[in-house]
Coordinates of C-alpha atoms and ligand atoms in Angstrom, one line a residue:
X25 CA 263.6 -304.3 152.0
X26 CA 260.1 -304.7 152.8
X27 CA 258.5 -308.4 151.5
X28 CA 255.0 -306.5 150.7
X29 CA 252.8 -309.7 150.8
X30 CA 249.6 -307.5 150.5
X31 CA 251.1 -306.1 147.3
X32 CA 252.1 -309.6 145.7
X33 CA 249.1 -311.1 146.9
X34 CA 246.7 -308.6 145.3
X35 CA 248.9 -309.1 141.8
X36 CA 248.2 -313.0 141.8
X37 CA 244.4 -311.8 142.7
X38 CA 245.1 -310.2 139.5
X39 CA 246.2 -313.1 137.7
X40 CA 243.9 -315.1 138.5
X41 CA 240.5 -313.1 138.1
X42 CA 242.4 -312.9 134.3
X43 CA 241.9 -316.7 134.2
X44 CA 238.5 -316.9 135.2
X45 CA 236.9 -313.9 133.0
X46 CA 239.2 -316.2 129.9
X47 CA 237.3 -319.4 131.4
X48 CA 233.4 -317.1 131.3
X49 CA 234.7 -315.6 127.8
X50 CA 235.2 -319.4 126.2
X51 CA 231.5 -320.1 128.0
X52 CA 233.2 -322.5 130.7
X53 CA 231.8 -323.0 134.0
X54 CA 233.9 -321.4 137.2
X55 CA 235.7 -323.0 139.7
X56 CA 233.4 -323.9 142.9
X57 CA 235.0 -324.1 146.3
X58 CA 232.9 -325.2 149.2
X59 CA 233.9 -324.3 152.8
X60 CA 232.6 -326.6 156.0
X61 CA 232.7 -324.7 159.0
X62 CA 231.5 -326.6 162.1
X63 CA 230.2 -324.6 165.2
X64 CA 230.2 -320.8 165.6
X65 CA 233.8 -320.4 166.7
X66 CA 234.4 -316.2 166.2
X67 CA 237.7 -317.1 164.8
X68 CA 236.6 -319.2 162.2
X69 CA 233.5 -317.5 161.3
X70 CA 236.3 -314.4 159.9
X71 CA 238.8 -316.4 158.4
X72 CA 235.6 -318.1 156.4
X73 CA 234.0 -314.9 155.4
X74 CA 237.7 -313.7 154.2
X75 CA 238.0 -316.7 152.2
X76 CA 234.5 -316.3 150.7
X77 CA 235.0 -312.4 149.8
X78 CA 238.2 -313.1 148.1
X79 CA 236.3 -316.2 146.1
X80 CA 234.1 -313.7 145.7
X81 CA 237.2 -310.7 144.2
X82 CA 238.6 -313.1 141.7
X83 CA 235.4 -315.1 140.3
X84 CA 235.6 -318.1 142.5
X85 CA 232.4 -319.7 143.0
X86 CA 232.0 -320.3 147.0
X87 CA 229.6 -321.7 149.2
X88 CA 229.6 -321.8 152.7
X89 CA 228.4 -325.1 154.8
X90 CA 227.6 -324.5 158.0
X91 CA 226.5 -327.3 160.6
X92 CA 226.1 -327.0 164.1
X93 CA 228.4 -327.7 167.1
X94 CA 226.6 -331.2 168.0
X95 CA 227.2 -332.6 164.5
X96 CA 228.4 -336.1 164.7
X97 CA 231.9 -336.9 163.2
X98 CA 229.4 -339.9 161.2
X99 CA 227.4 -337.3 160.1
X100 CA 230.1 -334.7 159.1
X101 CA 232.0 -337.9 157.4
X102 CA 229.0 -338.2 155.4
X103 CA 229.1 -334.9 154.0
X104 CA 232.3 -334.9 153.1
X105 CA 231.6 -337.8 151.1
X106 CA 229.1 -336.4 149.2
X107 CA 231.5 -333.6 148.8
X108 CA 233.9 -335.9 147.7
X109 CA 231.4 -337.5 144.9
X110 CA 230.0 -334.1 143.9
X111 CA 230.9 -333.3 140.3
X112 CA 230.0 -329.5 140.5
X113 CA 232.6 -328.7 143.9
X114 CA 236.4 -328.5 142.7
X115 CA 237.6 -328.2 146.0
X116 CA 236.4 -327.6 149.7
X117 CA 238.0 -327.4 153.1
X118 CA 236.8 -328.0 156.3
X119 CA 237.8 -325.3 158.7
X120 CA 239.8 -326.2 161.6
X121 CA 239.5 -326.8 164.7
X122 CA 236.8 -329.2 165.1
X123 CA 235.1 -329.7 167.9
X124 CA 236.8 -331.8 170.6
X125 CA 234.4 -334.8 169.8
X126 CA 235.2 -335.4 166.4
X127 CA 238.8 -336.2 165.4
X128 CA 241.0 -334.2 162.8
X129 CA 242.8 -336.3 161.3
X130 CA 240.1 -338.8 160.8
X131 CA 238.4 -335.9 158.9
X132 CA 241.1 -335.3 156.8
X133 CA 242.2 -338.6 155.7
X134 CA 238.3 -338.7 154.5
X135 CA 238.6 -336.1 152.1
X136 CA 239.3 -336.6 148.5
X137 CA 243.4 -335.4 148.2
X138 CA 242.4 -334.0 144.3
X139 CA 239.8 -331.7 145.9
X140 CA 241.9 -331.2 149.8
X141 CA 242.8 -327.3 148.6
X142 CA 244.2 -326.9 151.9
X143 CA 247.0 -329.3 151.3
X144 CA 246.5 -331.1 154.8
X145 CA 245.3 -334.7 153.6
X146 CA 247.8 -337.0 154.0
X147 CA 248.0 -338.3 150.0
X148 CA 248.9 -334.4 149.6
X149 CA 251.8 -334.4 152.3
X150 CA 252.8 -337.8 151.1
X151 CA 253.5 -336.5 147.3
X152 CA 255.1 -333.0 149.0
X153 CA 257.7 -334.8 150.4
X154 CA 258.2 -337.2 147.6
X155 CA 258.2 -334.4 145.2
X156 CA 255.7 -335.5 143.2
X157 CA 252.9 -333.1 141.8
X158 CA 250.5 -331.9 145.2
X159 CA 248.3 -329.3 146.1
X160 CA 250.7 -327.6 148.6
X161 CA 248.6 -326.0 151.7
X162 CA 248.3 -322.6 151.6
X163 CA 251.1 -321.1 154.1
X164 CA 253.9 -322.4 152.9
X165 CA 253.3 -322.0 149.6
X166 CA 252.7 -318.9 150.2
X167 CA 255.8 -318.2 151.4
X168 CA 257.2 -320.2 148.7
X169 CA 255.6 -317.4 146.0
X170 CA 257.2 -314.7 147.7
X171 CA 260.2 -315.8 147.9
X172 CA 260.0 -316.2 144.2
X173 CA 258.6 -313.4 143.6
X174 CA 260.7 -311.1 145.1
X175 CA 263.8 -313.3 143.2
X176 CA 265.2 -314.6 146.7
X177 CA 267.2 -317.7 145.7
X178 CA 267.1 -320.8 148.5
X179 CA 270.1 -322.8 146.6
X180 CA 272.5 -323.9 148.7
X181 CA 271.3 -321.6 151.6
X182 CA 271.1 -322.0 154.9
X183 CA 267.2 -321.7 156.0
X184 CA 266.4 -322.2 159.9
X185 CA 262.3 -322.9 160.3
X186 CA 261.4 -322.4 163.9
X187 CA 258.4 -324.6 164.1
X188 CA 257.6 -328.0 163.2
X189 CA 253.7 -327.6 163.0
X190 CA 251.8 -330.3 160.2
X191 CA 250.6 -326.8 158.6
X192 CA 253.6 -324.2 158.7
X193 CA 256.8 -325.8 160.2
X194 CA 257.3 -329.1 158.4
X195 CA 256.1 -328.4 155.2
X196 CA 258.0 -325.2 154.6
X197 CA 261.2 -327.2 156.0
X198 CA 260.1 -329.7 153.0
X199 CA 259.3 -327.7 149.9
X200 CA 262.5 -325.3 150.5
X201 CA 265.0 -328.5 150.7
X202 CA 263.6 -330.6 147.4
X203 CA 265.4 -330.9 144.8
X204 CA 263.3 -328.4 142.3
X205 CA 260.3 -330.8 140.9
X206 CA 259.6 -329.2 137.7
X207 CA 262.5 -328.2 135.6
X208 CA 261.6 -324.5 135.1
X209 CA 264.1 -322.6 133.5
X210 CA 263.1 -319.2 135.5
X211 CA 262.7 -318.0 138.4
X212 CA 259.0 -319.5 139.9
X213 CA 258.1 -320.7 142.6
X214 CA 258.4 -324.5 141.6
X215 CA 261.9 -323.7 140.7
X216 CA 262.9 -322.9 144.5
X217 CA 264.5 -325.4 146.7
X218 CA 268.1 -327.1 147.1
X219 CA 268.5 -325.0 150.8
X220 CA 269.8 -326.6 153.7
X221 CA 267.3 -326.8 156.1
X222 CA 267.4 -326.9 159.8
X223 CA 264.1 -326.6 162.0
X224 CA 263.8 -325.7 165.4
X225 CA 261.4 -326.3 168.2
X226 CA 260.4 -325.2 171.8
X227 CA 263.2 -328.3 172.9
X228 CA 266.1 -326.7 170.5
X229 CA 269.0 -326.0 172.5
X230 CA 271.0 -322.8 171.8
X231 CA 268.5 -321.3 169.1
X232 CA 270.8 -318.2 169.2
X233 CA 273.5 -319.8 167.5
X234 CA 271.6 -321.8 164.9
X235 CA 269.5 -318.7 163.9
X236 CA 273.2 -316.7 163.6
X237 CA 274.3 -318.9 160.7
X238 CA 270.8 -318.5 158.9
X239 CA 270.7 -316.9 155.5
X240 CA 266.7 -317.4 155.7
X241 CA 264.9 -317.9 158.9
X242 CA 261.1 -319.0 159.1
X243 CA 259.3 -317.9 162.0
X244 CA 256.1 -319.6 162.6
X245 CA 256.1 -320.5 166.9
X246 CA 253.0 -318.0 168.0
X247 CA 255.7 -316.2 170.0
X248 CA 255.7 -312.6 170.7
X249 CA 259.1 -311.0 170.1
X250 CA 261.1 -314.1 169.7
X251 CA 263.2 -313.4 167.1
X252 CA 265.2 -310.6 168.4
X253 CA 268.5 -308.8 166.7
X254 CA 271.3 -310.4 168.2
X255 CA 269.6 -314.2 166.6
X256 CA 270.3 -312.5 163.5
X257 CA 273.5 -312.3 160.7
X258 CA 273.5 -309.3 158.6
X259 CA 271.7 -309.8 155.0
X260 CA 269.2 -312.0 156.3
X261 CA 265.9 -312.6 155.2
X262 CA 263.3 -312.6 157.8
X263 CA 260.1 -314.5 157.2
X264 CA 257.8 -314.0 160.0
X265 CA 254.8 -316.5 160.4
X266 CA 253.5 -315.2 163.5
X267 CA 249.6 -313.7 164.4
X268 CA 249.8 -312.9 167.9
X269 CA 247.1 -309.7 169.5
X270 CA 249.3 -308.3 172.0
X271 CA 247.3 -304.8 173.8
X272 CA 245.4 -305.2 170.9
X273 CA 247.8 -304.9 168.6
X274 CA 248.2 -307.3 165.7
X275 CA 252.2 -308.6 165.5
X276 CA 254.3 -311.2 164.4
X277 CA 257.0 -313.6 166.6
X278 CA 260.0 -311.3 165.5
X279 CA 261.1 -307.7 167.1
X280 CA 260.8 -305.9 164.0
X281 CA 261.8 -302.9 164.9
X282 CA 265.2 -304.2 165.9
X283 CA 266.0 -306.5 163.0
X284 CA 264.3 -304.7 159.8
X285 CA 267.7 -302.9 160.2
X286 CA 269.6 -305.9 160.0
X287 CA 267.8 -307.9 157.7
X288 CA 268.3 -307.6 153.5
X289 CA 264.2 -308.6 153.7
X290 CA 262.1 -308.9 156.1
X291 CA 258.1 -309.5 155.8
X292 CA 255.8 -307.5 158.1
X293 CA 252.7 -308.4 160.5
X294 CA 249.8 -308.0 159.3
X295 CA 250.9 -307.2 155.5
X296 CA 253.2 -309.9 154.8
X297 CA 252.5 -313.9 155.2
X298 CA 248.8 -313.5 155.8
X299 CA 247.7 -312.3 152.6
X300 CA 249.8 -314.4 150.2
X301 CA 248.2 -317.7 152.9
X302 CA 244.4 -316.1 151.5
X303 CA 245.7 -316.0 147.5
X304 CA 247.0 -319.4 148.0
X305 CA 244.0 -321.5 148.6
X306 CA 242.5 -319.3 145.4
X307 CA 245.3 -320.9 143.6
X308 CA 244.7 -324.3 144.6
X309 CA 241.0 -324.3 144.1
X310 CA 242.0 -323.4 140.2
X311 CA 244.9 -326.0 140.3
X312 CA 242.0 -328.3 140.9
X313 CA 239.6 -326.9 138.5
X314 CA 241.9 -327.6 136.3
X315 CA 242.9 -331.2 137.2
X316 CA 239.0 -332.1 137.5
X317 CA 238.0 -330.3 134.4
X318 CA 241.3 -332.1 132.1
Ligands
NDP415 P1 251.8 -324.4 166.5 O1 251.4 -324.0 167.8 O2 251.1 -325.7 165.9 O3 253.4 -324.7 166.4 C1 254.2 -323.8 167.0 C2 255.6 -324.3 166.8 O4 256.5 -323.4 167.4 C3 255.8 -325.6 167.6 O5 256.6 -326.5 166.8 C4 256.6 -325.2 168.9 O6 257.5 -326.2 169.4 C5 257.4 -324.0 168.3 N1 257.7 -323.1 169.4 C6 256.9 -322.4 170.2 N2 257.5 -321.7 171.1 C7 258.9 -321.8 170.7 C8 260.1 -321.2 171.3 N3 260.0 -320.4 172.3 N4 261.2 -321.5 170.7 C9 261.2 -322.4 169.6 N5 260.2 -323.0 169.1 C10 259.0 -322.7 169.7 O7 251.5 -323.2 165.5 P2 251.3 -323.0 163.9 O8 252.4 -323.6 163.2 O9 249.9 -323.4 163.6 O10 251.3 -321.4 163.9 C11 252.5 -320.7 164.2 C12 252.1 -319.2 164.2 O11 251.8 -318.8 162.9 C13 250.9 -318.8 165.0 O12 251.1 -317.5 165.5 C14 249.8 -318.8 164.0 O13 248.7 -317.9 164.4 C15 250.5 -318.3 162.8 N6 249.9 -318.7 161.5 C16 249.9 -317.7 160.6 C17 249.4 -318.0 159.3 C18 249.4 -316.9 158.3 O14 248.7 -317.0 157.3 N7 250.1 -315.8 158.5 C19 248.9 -319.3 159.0 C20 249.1 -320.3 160.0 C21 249.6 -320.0 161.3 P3 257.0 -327.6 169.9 O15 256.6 -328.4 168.7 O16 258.1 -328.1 170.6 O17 255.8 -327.3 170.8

């Protein structure tokens, strides 16, 4: 079976334009998001337009900050400060990368974790993987939904990650192998959890064998076709992470063709973990609406 991430991902759309048009009917402001892009990477320029048309599809308020490539990281930590102290913005990323002059992770530990809707500062991480309430970044919690959403249980499974990046890998590996934080008595995506979790890398020896005892495997490496059939059991789910352009053609890091057969679900590329990654930053930007307006 097909995991149809556009489908899921235009339902939560759904849901949450519902919220929004109940905040406008009460007379409440919207939630604002504010996106810093730095430089005039191509890459970068789309995924921040995508993110501003579907602010745009659900009622999100968005507003695009653009500043040039020679921007000092003083300068940039500045903004984010007023960002930070700027009681009309719920929320605001800074797109990534950065240029090579200014550091990452000096960015994000400057950003305020109640409005970090990507999930990346290192308060948010911090409460992820002690369980405690967090905005979750977008990816995995994205995969997190669809799993839920499509009923897939993680108890007790066996789930093999390949990939151990800060924004895919580890916390996937994470939120899959908590104990459930909120006691929810159905099925939701806070309820998931309680799987065994094993994570791979490009130094794992014998990937073949780990990926055969996999109930659930995560692809997210940026590898063309390397997932193959004869990695996977029977009845396996297949979550595939991967964007890679190969002859111009959009696909994922697993040989579809070869292991849809195989696999009891299996999520396509494009279609699949992409669009529920777009709906998730909508859902923490309200998450922190709603924490900033309490
Ligand atoms: P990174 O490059 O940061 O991490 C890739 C990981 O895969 C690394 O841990 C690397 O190991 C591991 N890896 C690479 N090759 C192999 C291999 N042959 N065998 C086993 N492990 C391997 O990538 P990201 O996590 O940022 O992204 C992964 C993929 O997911 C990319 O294609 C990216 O475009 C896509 N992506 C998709 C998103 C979506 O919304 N659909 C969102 C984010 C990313 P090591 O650490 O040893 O180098």
């Amino acid at each position: 079976m097909i995991l149809n991430g556009k489908e899921i991902a235009a339902e939560i759309r759904a849901e949450i334009r519902e919220q929004i048009d109940a905040l406008k009917a009460q007379g409440a402001r919207v939630p604002k998001l504010a996106i810093v892009l730095v430089g005039n990477n191509p890459a970068s320029e789309t995924y921040v337009n995508n993110k501003l048309k579907a602010c745009a599809e659900v009622g999100i308020e968005a507003l695009k900050l653009a500043y040039p490539t020679e921007i000092t990281e003083q300068t940039l930590l500045t903004e984010i400060h007023r960002l930070n102290s700027d009681e009309t913005i719920d929320g605001f990323i800074v797109q990534l990368p950065l240029p090579d002059h200014i550091s990452e992770t000096t960015v994000m530990r400057a950003i305020d974790y109640r409005k970090d809707v990507d999930g990346l500062t290192p308060e948010n991480v911090g409460r992820t993987v002690q369980g405690l309430p967090s905005i979750v970044s977008a990816t995995p919690k994205g995969i997190r939904e669809l799993l839920a959403r499509y009923q897939i249980r993680t108890e007790g499974k066996h789930v093999v990650v390949i990939g151990r990046s800060n924004i895919v890998g580890k916390p996937i590996a994470m939120l899959l192998m908590q104990r459930p934080y909120l006691s929810v008595p159905s099925m939701s995506a806070a309820s998931l959890g309680d799987a065994t979790v094993t994570i791979c890398h490009s130094k794992t020896r014998d990937l073949k064998s780990i990926c055969l005892t996999a109930d659930i495997i995560i692809v997210a490496a940026g590898c063309p076709n390397l997932l193959t059939a004869d990695m996977v059991k029977d009845g396996a789910t297949i979550i595939d992470v991967g964007i890679n352009r190969v002859d111009g053609k959009l696909v994922g890091d697993v040989d579809f063709e070869h292991v849809a057969p195989k696999a009891a679900y299996i999520t396509p590329v494009p279609g699949g973990v992409g669009p529920m990654t777009i709906v998730s930053l909508l859902q923490n930007t309200l998450q922190a609406y709603h924490e900033h307006t309490r």
